[in-house]
CSV table of N, CA, C and O in Angstrom, one decimal:
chain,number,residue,atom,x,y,z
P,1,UNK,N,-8.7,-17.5,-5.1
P,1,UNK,CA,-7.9,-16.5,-4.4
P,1,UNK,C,-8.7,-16.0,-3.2
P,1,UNK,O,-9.9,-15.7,-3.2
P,2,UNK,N,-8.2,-16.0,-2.5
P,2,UNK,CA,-8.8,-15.3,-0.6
P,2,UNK,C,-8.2,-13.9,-0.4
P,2,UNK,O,-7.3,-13.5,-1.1
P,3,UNK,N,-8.7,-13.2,0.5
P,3,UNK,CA,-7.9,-12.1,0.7
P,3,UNK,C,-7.2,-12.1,1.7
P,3,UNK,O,-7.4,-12.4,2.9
P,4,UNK,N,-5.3,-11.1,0.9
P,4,UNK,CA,-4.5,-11.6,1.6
P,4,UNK,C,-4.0,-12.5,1.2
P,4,UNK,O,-3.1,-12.8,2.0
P,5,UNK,N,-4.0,-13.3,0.2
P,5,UNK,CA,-3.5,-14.9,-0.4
P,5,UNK,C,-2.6,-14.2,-1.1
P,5,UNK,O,-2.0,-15.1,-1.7
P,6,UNK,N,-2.1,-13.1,-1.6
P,6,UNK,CA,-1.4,-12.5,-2.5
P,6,UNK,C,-0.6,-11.4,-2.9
P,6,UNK,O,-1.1,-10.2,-2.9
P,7,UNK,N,0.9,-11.7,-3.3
P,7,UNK,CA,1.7,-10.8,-3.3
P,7,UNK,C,1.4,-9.4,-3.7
P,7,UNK,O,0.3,-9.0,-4.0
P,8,UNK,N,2.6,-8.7,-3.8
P,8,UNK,CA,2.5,-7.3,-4.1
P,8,UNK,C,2.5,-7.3,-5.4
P,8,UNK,O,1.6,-6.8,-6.0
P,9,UNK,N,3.3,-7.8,-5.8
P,9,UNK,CA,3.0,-7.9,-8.0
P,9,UNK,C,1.5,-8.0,-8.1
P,9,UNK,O,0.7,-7.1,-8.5
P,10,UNK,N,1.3,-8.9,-7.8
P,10,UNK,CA,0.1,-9.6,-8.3
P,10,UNK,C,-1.2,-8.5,-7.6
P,10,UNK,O,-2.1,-8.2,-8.4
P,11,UNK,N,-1.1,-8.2,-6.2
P,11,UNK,CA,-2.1,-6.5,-6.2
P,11,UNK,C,-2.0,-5.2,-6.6
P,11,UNK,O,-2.7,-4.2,-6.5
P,12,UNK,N,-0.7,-5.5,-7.4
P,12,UNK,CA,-0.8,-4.2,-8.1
P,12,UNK,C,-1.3,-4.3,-9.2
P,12,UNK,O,-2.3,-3.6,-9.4
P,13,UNK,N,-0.9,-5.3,-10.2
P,13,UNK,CA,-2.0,-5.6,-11.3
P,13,UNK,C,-3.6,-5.5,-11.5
P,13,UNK,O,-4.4,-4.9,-12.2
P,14,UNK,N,-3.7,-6.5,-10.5
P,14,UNK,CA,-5.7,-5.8,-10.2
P,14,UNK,C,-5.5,-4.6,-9.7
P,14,UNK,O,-6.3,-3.8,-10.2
P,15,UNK,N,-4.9,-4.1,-9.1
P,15,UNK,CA,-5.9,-2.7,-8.5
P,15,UNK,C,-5.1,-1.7,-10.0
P,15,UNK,O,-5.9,-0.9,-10.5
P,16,UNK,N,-3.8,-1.6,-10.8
P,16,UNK,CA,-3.9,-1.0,-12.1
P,16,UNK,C,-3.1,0.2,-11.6
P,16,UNK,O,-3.0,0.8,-10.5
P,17,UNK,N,-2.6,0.3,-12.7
P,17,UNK,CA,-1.4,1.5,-12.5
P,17,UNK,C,-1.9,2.7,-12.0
P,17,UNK,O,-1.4,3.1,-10.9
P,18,UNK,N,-2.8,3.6,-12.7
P,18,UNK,CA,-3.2,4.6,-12.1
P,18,UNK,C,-3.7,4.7,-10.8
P,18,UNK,O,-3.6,5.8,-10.2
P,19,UNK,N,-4.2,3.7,-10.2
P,19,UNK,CA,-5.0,3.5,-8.3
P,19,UNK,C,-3.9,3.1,-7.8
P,19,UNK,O,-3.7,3.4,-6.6
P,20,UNK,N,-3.1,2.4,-8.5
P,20,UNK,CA,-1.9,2.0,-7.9
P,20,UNK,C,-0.7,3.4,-7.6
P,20,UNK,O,0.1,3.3,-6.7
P,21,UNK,N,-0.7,4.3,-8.5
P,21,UNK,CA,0.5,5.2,-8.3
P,21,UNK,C,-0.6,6.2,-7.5
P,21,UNK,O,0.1,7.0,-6.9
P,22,UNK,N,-1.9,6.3,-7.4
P,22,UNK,CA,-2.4,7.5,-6.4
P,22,UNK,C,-2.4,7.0,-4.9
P,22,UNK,O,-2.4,7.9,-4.0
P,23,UNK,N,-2.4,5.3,-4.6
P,23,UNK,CA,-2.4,4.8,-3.5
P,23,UNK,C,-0.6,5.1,-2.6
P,23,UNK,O,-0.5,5.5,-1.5
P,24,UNK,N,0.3,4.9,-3.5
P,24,UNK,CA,1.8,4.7,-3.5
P,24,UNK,C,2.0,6.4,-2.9
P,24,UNK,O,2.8,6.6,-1.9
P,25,UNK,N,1.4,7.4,-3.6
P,25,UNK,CA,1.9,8.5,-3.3
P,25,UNK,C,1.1,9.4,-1.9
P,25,UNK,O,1.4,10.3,-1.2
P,26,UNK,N,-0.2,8.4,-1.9
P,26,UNK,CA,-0.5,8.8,-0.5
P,26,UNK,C,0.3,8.6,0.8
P,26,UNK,O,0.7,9.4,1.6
P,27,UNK,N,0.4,7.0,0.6
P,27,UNK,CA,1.3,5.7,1.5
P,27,UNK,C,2.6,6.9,1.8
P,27,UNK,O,3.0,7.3,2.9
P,28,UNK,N,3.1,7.1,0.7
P,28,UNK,CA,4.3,8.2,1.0
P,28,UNK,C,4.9,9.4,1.9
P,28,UNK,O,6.0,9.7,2.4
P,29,UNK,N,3.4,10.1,1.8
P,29,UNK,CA,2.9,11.5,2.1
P,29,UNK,C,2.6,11.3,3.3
P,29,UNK,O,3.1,12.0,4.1
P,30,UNK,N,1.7,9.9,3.9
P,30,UNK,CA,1.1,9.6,4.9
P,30,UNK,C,2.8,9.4,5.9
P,30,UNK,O,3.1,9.8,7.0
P,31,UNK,N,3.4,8.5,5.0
P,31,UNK,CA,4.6,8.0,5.8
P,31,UNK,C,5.6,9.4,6.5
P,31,UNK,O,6.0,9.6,7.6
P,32,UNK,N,5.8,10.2,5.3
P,32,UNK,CA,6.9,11.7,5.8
P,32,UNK,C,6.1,12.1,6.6
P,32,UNK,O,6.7,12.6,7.5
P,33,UNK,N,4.6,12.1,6.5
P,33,UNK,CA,3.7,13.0,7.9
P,33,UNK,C,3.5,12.5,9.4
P,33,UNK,O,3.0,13.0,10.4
P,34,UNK,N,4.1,11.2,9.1
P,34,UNK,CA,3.8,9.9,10.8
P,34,UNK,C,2.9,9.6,10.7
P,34,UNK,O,2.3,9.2,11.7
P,35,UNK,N,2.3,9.6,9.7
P,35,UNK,CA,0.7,8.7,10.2
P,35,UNK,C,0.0,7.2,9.3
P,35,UNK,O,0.5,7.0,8.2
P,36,UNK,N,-0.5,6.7,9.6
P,36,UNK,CA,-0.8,5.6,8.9
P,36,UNK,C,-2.3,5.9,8.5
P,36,UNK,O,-2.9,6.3,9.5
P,37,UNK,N,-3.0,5.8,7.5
P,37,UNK,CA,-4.1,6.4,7.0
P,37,UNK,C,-4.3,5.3,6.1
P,37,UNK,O,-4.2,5.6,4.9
P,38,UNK,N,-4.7,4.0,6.4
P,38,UNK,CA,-4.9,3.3,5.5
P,38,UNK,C,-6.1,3.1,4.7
P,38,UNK,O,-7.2,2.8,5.3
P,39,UNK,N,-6.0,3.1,3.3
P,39,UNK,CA,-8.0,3.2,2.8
P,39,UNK,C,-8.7,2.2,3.6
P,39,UNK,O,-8.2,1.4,4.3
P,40,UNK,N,-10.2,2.3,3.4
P,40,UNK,CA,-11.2,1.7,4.1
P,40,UNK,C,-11.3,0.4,3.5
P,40,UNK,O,-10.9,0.3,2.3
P,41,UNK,N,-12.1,-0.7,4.3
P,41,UNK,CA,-12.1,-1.7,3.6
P,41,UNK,C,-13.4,-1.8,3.2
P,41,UNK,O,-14.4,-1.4,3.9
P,42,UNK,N,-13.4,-2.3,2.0
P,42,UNK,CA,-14.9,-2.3,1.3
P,42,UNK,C,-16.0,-3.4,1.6
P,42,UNK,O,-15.6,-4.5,2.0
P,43,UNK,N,-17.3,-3.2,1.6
P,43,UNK,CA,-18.2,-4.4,2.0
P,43,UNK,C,-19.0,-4.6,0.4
P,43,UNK,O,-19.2,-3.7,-0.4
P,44,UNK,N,-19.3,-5.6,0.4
P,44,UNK,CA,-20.0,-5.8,-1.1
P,44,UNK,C,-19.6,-7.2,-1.2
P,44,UNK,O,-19.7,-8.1,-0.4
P,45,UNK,N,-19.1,-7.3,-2.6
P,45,UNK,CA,-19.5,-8.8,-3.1
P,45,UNK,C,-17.9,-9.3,-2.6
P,45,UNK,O,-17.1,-8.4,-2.3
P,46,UNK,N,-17.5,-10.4,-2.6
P,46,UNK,CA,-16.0,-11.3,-2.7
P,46,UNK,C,-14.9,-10.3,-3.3
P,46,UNK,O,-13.9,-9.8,-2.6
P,47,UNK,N,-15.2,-10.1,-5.0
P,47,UNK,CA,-14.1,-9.4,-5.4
P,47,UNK,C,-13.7,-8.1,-4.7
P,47,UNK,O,-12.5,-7.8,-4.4
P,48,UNK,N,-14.9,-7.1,-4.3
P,48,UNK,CA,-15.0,-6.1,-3.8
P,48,UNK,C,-14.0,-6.2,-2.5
P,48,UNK,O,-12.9,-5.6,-2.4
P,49,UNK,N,-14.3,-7.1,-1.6
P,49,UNK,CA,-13.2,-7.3,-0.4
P,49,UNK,C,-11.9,-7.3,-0.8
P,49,UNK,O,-11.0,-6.5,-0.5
P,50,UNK,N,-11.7,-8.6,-1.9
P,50,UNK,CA,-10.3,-8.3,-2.6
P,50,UNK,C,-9.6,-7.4,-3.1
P,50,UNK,O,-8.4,-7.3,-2.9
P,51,UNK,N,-10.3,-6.7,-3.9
P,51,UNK,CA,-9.7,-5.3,-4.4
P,51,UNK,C,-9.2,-4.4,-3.4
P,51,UNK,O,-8.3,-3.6,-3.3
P,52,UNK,N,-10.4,-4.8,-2.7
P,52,UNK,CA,-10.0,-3.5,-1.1
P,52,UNK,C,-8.9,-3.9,-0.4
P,52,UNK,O,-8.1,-3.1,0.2
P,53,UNK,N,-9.0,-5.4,-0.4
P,53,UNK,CA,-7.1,-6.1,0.0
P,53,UNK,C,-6.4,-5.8,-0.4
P,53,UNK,O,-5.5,-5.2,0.2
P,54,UNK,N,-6.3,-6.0,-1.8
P,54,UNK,CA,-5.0,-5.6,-2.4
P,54,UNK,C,-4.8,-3.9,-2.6
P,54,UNK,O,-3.7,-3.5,-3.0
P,55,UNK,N,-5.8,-3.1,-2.5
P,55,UNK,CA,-5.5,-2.0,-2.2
P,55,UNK,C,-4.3,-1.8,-1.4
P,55,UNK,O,-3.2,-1.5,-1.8
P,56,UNK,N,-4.8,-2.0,0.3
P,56,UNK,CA,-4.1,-2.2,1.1
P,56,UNK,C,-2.9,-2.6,1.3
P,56,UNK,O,-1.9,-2.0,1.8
P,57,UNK,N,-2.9,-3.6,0.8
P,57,UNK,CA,-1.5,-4.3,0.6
P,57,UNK,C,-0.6,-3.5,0.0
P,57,UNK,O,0.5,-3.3,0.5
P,58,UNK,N,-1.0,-2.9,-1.3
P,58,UNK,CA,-0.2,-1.5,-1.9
P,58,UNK,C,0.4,-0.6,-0.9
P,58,UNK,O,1.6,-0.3,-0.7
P,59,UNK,N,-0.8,-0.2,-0.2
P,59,UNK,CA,-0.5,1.0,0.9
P,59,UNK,C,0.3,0.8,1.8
P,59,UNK,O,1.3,1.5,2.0
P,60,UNK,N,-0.2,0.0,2.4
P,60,UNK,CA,0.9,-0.8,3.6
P,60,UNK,C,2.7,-0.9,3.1
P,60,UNK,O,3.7,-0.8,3.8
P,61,UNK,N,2.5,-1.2,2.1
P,61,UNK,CA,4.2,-1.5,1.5
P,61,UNK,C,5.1,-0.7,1.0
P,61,UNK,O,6.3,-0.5,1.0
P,62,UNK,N,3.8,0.2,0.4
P,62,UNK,CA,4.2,1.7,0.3
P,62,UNK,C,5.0,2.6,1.1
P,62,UNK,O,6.0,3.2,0.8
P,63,UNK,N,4.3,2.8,2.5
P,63,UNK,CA,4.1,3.2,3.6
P,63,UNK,C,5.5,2.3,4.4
P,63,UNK,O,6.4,2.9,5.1
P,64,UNK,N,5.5,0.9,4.0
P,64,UNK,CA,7.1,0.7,5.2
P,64,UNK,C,8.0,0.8,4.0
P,64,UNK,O,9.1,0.2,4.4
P,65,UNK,N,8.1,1.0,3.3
P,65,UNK,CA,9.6,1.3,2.2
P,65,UNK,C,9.8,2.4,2.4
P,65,UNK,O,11.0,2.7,2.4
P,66,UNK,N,8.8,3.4,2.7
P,66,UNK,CA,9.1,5.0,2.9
P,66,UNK,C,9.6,5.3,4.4
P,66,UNK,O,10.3,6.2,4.8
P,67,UNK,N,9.0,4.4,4.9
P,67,UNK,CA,9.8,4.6,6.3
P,67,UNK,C,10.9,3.8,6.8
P,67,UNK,O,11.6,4.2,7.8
P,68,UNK,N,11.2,2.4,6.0
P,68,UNK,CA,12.5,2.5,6.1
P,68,UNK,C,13.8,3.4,5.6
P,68,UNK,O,14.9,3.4,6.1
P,69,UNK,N,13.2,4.2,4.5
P,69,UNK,CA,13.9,5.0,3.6
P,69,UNK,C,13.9,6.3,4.6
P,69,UNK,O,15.0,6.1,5.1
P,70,UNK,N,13.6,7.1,5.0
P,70,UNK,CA,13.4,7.7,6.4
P,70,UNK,C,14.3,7.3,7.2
P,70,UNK,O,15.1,8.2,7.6
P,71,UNK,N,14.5,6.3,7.6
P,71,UNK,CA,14.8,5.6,9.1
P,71,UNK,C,16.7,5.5,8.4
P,71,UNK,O,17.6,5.9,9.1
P,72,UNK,N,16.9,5.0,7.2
P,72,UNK,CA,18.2,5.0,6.5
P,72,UNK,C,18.9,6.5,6.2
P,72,UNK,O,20.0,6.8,5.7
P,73,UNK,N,18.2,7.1,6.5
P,73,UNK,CA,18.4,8.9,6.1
P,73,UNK,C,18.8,9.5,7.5
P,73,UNK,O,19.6,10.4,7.7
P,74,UNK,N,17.9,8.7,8.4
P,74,UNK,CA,18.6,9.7,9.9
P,74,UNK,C,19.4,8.9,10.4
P,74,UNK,O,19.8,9.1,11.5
P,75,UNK,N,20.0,7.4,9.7
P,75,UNK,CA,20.8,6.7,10.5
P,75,UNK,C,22.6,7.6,9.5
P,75,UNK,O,23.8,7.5,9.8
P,76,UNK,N,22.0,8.2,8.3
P,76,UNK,CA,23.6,8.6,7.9
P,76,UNK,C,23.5,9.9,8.3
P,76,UNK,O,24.4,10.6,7.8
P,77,UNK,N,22.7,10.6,9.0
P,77,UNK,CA,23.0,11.7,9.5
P,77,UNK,C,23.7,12.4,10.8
P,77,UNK,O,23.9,13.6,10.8
């Protein structure tokens, strides 16, 4: 596995339900506020980069579902 080689299922599982629903509701908060605030990327060993990828990857996806959902909200208004 490389980082980045890997879907959203599959980073949510390593990074684990609870990092995963505190990531999801930042990504959210961050998205209704306009800003993109994405966690830092980690330096350390191989896995360490990865986990901090798939962090990311959470956040990121998090972050455009909430703003498409946004963007579908002022298009019916």
């Amino acid at each position: 596995m490389t980082p980045q080689s890997f879907d959203i299922d599959t980073a949510k599982e390593i990074v684990g339900d609870a990092r995963m629903r505190v990531i999801e509701a930042k990504a959210r908060q961050d998205a209704d506020n306009g800003v993109m605030d994405e966690p830092a990327q980690a330096e350390g060993s191989y896995w360490d980069v990865v986990r901090s990828d798939m962090e990311y990857v959470v956040y990121v996806t998090a972050h455009h579902k909430r703003l498409e959902r946004i963007q579908r909200m002022k298009e019916r208004t």
